[in-house]
Short mmCIF file of C-alpha atoms and ligand atoms in Angstrom, two decimals:
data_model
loop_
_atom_site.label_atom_id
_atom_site.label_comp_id
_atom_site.label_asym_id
_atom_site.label_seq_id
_atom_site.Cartn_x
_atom_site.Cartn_y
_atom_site.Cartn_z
CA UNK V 1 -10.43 7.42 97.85
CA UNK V 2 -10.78 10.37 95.39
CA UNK V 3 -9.56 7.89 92.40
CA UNK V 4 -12.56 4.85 93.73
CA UNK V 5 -15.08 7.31 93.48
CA UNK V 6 -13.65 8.34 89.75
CA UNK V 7 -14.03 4.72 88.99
CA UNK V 8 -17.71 4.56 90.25
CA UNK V 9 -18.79 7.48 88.25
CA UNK V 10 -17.26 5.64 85.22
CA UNK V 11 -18.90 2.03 85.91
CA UNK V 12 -22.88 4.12 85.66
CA UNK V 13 -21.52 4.56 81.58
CA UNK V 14 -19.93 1.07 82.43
CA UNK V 15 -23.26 -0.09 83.46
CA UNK V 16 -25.36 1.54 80.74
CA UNK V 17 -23.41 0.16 78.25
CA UNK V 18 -22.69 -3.26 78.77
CA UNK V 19 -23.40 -4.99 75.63
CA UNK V 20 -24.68 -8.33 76.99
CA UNK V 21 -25.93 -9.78 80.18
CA UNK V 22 -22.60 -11.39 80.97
CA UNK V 23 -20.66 -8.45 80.74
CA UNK V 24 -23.08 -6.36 82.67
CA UNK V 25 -23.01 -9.29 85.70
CA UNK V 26 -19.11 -8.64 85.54
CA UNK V 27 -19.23 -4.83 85.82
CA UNK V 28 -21.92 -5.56 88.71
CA UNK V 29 -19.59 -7.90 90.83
CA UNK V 30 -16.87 -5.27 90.21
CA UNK V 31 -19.02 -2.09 91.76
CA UNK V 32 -21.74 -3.63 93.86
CA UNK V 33 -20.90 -7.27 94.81
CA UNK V 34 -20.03 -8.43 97.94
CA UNK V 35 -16.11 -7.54 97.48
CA UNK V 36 -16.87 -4.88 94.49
CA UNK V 37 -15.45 -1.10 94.96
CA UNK V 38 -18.15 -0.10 96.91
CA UNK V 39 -17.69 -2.38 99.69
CA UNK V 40 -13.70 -1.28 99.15
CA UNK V 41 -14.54 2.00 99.59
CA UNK V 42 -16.62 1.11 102.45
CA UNK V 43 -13.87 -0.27 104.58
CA UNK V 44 -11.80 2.40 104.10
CA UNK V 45 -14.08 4.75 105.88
CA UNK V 46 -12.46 3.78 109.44
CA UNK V 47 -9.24 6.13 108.75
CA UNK V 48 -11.55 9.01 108.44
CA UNK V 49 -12.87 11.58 110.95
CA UNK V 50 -16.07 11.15 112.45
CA UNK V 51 -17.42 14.36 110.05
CA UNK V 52 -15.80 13.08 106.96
CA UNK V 53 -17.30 9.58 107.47
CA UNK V 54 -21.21 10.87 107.77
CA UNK V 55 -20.46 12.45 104.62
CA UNK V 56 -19.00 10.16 102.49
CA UNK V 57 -21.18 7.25 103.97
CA UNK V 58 -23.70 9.59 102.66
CA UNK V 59 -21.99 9.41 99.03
CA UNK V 60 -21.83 6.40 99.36
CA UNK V 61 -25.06 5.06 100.09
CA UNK V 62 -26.21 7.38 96.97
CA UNK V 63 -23.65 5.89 94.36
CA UNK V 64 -24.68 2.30 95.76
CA UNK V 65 -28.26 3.10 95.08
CA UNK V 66 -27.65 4.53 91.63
CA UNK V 67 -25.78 1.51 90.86
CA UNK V 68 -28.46 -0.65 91.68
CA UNK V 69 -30.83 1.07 89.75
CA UNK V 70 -28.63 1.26 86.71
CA UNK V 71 -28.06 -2.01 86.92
CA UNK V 72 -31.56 -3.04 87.15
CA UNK V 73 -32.93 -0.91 84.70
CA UNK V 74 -30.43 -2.51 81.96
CA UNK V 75 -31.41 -6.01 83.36
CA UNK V 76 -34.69 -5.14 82.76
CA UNK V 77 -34.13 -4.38 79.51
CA UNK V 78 -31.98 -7.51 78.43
CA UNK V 79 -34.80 -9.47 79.77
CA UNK V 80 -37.49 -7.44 77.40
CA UNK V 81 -35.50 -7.69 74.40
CA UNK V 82 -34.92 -10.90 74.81
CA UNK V 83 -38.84 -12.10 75.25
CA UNK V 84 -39.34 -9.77 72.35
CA UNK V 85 -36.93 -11.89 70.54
CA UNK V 86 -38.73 -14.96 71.85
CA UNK V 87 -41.84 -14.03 70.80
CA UNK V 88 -40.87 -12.65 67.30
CA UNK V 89 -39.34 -16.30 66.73
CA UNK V 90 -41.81 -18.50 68.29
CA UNK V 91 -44.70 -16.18 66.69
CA UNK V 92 -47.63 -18.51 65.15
CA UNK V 93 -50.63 -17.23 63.04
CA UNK V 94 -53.25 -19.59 63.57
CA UNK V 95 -55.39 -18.01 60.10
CA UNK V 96 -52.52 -19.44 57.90
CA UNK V 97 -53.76 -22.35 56.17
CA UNK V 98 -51.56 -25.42 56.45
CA UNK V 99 -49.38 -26.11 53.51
CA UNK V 100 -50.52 -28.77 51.40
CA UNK V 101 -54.36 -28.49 52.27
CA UNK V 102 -56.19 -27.26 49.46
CA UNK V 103 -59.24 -25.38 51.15
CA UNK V 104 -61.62 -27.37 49.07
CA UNK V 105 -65.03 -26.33 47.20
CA UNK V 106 -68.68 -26.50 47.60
CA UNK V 107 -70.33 -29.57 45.51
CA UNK V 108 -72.20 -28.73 42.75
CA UNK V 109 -75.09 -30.20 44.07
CA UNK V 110 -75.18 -27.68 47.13
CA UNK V 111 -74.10 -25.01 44.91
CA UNK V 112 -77.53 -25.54 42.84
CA UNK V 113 -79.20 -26.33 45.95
CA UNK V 114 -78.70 -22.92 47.08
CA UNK V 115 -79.57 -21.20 43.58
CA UNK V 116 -82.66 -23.12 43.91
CA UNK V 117 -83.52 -22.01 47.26
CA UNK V 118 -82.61 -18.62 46.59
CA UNK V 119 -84.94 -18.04 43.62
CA UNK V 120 -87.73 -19.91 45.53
CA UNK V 121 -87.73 -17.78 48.38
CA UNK V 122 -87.63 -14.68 46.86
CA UNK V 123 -91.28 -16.03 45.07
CA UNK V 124 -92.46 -16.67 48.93
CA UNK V 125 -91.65 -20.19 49.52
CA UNK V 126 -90.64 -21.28 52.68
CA UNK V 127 -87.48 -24.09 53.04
CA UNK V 128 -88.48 -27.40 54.73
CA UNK V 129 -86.35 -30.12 56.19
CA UNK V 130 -87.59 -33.98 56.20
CA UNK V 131 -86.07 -36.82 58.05
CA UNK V 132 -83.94 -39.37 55.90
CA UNK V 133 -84.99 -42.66 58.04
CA UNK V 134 -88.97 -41.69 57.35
CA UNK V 135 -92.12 -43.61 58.52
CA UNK V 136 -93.71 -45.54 55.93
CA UNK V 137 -96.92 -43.56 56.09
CA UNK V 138 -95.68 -40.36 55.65
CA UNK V 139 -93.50 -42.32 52.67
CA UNK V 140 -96.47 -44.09 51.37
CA UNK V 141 -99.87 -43.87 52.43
CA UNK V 142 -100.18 -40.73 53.40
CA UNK V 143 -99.19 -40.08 49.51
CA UNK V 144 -102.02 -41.89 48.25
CA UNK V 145 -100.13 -45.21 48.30
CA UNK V 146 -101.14 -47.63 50.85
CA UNK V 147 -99.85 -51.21 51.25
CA UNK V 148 -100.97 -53.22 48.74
CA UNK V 149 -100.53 -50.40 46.02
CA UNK V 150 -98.94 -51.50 43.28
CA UNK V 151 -97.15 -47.83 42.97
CA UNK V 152 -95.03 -49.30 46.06
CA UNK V 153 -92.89 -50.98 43.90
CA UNK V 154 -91.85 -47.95 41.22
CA UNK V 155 -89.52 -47.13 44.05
CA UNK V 156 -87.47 -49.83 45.82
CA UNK V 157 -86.95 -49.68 48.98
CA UNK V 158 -84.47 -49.77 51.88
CA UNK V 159 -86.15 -51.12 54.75
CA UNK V 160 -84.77 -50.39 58.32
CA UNK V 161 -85.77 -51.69 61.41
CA UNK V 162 -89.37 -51.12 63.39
CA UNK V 163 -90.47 -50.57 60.01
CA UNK V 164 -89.32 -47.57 59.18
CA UNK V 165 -87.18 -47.17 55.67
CA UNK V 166 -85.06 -44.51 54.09
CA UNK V 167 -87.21 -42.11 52.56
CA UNK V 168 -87.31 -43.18 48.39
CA UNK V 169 -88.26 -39.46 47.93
CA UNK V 170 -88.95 -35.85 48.85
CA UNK V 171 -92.72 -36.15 48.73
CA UNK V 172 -92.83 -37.20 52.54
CA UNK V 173 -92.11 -32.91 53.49
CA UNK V 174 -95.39 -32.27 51.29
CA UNK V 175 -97.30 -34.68 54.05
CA UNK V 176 -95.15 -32.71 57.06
CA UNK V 177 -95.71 -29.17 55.28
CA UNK V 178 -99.75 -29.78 55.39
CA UNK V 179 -99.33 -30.66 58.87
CA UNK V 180 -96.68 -27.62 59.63
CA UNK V 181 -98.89 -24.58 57.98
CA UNK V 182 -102.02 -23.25 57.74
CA UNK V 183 -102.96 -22.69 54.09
CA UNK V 184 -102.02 -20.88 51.67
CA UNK V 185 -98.83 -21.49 52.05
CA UNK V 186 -95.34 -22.23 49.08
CA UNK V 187 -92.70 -24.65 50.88
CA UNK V 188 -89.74 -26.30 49.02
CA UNK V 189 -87.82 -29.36 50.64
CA UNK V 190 -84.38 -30.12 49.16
CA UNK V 191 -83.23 -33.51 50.53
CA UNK V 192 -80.91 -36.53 50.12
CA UNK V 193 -83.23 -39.94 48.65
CA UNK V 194 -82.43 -43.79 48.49
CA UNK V 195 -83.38 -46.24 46.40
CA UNK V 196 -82.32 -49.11 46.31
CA UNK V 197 -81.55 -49.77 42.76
CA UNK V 198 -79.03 -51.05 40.41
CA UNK V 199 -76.82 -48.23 39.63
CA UNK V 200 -75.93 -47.18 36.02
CA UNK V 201 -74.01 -44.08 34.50
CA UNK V 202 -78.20 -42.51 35.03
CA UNK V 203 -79.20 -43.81 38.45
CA UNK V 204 -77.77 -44.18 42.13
CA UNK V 205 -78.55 -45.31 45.14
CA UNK V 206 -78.21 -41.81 46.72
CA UNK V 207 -79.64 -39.06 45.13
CA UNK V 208 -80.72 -35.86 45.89
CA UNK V 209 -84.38 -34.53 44.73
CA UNK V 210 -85.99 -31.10 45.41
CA UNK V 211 -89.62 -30.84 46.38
CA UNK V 212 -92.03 -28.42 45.76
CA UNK V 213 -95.36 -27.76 46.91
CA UNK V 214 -98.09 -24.37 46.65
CA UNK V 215 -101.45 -24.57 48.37
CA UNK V 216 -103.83 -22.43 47.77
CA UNK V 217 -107.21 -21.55 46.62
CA UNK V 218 -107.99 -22.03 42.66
CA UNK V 219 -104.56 -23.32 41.78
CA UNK V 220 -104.01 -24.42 38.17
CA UNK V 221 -101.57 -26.06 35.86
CA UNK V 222 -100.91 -22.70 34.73
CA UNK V 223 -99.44 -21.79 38.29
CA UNK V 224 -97.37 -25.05 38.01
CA UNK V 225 -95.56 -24.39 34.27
CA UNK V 226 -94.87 -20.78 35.30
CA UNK V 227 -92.93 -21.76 38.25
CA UNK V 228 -91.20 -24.75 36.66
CA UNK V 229 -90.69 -22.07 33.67
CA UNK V 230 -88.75 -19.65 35.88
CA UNK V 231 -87.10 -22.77 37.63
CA UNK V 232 -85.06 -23.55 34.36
CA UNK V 233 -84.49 -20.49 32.91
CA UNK V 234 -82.99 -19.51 36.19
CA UNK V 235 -80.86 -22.84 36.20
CA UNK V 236 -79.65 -22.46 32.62
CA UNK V 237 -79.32 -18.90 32.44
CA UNK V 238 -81.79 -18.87 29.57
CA UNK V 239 -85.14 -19.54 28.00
CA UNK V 240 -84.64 -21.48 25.54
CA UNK V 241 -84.32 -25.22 27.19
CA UNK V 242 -86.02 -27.61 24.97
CA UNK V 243 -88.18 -29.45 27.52
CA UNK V 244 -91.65 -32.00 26.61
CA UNK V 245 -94.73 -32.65 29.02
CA UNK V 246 -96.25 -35.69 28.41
CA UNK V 247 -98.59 -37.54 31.17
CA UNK V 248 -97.07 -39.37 34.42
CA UNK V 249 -98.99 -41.09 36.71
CA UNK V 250 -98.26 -41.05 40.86
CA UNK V 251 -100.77 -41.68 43.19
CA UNK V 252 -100.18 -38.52 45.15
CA UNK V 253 -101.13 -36.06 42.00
CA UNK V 254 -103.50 -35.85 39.67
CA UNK V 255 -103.66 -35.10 36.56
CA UNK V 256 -99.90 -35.80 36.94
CA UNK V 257 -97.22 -34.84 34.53
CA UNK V 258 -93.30 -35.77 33.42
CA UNK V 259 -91.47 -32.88 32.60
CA UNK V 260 -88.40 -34.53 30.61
CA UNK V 261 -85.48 -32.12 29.14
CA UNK V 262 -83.67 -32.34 26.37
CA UNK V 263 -80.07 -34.54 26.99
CA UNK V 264 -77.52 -31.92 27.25
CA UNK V 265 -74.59 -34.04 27.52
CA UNK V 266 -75.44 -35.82 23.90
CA UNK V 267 -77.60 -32.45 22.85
CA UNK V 268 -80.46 -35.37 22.05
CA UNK V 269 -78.78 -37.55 20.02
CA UNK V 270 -78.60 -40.34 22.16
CA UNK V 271 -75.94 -41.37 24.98
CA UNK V 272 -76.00 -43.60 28.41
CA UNK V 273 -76.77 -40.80 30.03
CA UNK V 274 -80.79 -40.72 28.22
CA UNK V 275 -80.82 -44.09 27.54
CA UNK V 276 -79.97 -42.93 23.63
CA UNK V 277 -83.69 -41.82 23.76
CA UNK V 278 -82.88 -38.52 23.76
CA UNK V 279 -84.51 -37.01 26.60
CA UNK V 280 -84.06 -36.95 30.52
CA UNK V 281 -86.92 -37.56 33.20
CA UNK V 282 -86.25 -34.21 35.57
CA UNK V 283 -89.00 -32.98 37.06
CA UNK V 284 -92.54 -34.93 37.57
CA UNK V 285 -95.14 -32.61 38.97
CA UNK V 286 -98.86 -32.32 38.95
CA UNK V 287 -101.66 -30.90 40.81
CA UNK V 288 -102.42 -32.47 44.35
CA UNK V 289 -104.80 -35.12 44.75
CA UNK V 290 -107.48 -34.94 46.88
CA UNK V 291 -106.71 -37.54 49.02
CA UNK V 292 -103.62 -36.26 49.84
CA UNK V 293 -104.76 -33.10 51.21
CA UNK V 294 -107.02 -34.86 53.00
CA UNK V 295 -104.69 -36.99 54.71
CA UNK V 296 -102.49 -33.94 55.24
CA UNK V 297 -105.77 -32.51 57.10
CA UNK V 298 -106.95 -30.00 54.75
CA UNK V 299 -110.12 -30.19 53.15
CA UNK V 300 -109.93 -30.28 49.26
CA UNK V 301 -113.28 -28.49 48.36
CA UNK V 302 -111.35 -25.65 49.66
CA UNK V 303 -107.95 -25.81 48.81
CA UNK V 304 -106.16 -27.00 45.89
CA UNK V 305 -102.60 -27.21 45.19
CA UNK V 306 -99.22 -28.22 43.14
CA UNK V 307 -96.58 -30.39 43.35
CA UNK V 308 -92.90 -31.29 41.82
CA UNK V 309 -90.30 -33.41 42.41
CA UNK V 310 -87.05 -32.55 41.09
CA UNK V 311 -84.20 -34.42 40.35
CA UNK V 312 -81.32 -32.35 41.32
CA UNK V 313 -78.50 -34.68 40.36
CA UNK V 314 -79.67 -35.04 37.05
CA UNK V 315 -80.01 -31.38 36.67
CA UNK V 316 -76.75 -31.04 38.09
CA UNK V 317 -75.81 -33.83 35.25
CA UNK V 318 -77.39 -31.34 32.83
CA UNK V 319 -76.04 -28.40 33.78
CA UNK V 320 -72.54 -29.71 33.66
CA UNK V 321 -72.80 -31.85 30.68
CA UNK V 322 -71.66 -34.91 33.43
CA UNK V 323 -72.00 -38.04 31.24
CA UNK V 324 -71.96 -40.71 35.01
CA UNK V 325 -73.80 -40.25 37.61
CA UNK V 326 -71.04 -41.64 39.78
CA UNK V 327 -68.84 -38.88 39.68
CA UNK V 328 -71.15 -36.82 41.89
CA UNK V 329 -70.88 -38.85 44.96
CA UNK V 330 -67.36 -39.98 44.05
CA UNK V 331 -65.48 -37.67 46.00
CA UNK V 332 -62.76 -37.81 43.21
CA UNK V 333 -61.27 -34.17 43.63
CA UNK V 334 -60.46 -33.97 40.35
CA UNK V 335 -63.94 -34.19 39.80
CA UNK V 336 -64.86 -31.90 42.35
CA UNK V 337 -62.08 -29.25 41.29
CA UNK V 338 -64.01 -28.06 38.59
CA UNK V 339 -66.74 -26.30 40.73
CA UNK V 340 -65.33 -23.17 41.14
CA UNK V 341 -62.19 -21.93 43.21
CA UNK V 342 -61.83 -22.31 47.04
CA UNK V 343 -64.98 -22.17 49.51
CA UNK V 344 -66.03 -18.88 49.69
C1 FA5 Y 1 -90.76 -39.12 42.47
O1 FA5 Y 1 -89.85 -39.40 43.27
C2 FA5 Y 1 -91.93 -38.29 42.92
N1 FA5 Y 1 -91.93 -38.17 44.33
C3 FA5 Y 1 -91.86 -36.94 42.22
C4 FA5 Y 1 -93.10 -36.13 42.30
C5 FA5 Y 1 -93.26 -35.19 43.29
C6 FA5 Y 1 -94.12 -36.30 41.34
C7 FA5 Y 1 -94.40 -34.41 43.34
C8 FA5 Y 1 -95.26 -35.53 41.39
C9 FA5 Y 1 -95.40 -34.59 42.39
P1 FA5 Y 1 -89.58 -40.17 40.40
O2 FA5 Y 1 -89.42 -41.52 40.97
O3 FA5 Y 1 -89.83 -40.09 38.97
O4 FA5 Y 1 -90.72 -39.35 41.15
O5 FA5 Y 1 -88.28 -39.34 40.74
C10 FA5 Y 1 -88.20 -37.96 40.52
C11 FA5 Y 1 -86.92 -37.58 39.81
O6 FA5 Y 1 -85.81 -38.06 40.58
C12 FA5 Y 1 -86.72 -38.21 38.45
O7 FA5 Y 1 -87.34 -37.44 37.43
C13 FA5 Y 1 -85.23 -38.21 38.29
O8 FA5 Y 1 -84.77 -36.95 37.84
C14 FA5 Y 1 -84.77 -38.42 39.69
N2 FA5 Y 1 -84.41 -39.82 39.94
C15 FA5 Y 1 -85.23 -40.88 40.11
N3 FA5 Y 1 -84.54 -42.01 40.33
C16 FA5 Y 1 -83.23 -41.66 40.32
C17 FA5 Y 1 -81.99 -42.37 40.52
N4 FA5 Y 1 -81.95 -43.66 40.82
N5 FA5 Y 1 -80.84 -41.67 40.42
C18 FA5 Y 1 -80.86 -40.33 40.16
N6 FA5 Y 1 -81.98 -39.62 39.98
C19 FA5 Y 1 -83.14 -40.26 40.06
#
């Protein structure tokens, strides 16, 4: 008996100790299983006296119950390290981006897009949004342009059905921003365009333009040139742009102007890009005819106003030196690469 209990008080280091969970089920089986030393010792309790039996029943019961709780405590602890383990080599982080994805940049277009719309609201324009499938009255006649206007066919159109048509240019917003606001009011309307046009290394299909408009009382020409002034020299990161004014006639302005820059991709000499004349068509503008504010509801003895229409993939084209306009919907990345590193 006296050498049993020796061995139990050696199997709680036995037990604390076992290095793995096999070796700790064997020192189990051996102490506390069904046939282990307790239920040895156990069994011999019948020789004893009725005294010495209460008592070591007593010691018993105790070492049984510190076995157990030995035994469970190192379970325990297998069972921890082991999800610990687990988790360490099933671990995942989901912000790791996936090898072989390059995390792409923004287009050029979007990042001038956003210049643009930057500098204009800090001068107090507001940003307006125009549907792409337009009606043809806001396209058209509400621009001064109605049916049988010969003006219709400067810009070719794609028709869609119940008569509606992709919108051939910004100058649809100016129509919603009269109906939108109460004058004065500055509003700018960036926006994808379609003509439908024979493309060359100067024209697409789908382009993007940028739309201006101010109404107010006594606006001028001088209003206009400032802004477009401050509209370049922001874009080109200087004042010194060689651009020309020379007349332009659209039905929605008057007196109506083309604002053509110098080619920057053949510095004027003369390339596909200009049509070797030198000089790119960027931004026509003028002041507001009357008739358009009228059909916009506001009454032209009162207000006046200005309007542009920029064409942001050419200035995109200038900025960059791009000598096709095809790159810029291309989606050629190693076009697209060369606008800056990944997306902020
Ligand atoms: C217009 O679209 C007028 N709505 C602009 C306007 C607005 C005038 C307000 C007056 C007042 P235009 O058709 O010229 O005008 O086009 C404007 C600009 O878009 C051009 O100067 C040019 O930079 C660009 N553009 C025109 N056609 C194409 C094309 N096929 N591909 C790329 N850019 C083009």
């Amino acid at each position: 008996m006296e050498q049993l209990f020796a061995a139990l008080e050696g199997g709680l280091e036995r037990l604390n100790s076992a290095p793995t969970t096999e070796a700790l089920e064997a020192v189990r089986v051996e102490l506390i299983g069904r046939k282990g030393l307790i239920a040895e010792l156990s069994k011999g309790m019948g020789k004893l006296s009725p005294e010495e039996r209460v008592a070591t029943g007593k010691k018993l019961n105790e070492a049984k119950q510190t076995l157990e709780a030995a035994y469970e405590a190192r379970q325990a602890a297998f069972k921890s390290a082991a999800l610990m383990q687990r988790l360490e080599a099933e671990w995942l982080d989901l912000t790791v981006p996936p090898p072989g994805v390059a995390p792409g940049v923004i287009h050029p277009i979007t990042q001038i897009q956003t210049e643009i719309e930057e500098l204009f609201v800090s001068m107090g324009f507001a940003v307006l949004d125009g549907p792409e499938v337009e009606t043809e009255w806001h396209n058209f006649d509400a621009l001064n342009i109605p049916p049988t206007h010969p003006a219709r066919d400067m810009q070719d159109t794609f028709w869609v059905e119940g008569g509606h048509l992709l919108r051939t240019h910004t100058s649809p917003v100016q129509v919603r921003g009269m109906q939108t606001f109460k004058p004065p009011f500055r509003m700018i309307a960036p926006g994808r365009v379609f003509r439908n046009e024979e493309v060359d290394a100067s024209h697409e299909h789908t382009f993007t333009q940028l739309e201006g408009m101010m109404v107010d009382r006594d606006v001028s020409i001088a209003n206009l040139t400032y802004f477009m002034k401050t509209l370049l020299a922001k874009i080109f990161g200087r004042e010194d742009v060689t651009v020309r004014l020379r007349p332009g006639y659209f039905p929605f302005v008057e007196p109506g102007f083309e604002l053509d820059i110098q080619c920057m991709v053949c510095e004027g000499s003369g390339c596909p890009v200009c049509k070797h004349s030198g000089w790119v068509e960027l931004l026509p503008c003028g002041l507001v005819h009357p008739q358009v504010l009228k059909l916009g509801g506001l009454d032209p003895a009162e207000w006046g106003g200005f309007a542009f229409g920029l064409g942001l993939t050419r200035l995109v084209m200038m900025r960059y030196a791009i000598d096709d306009i095809r790159w810029i919907n291309s989606g050629d990345l190693r076009f697209l690469n060369q606008f800056g590193g990944p997306r902020a």
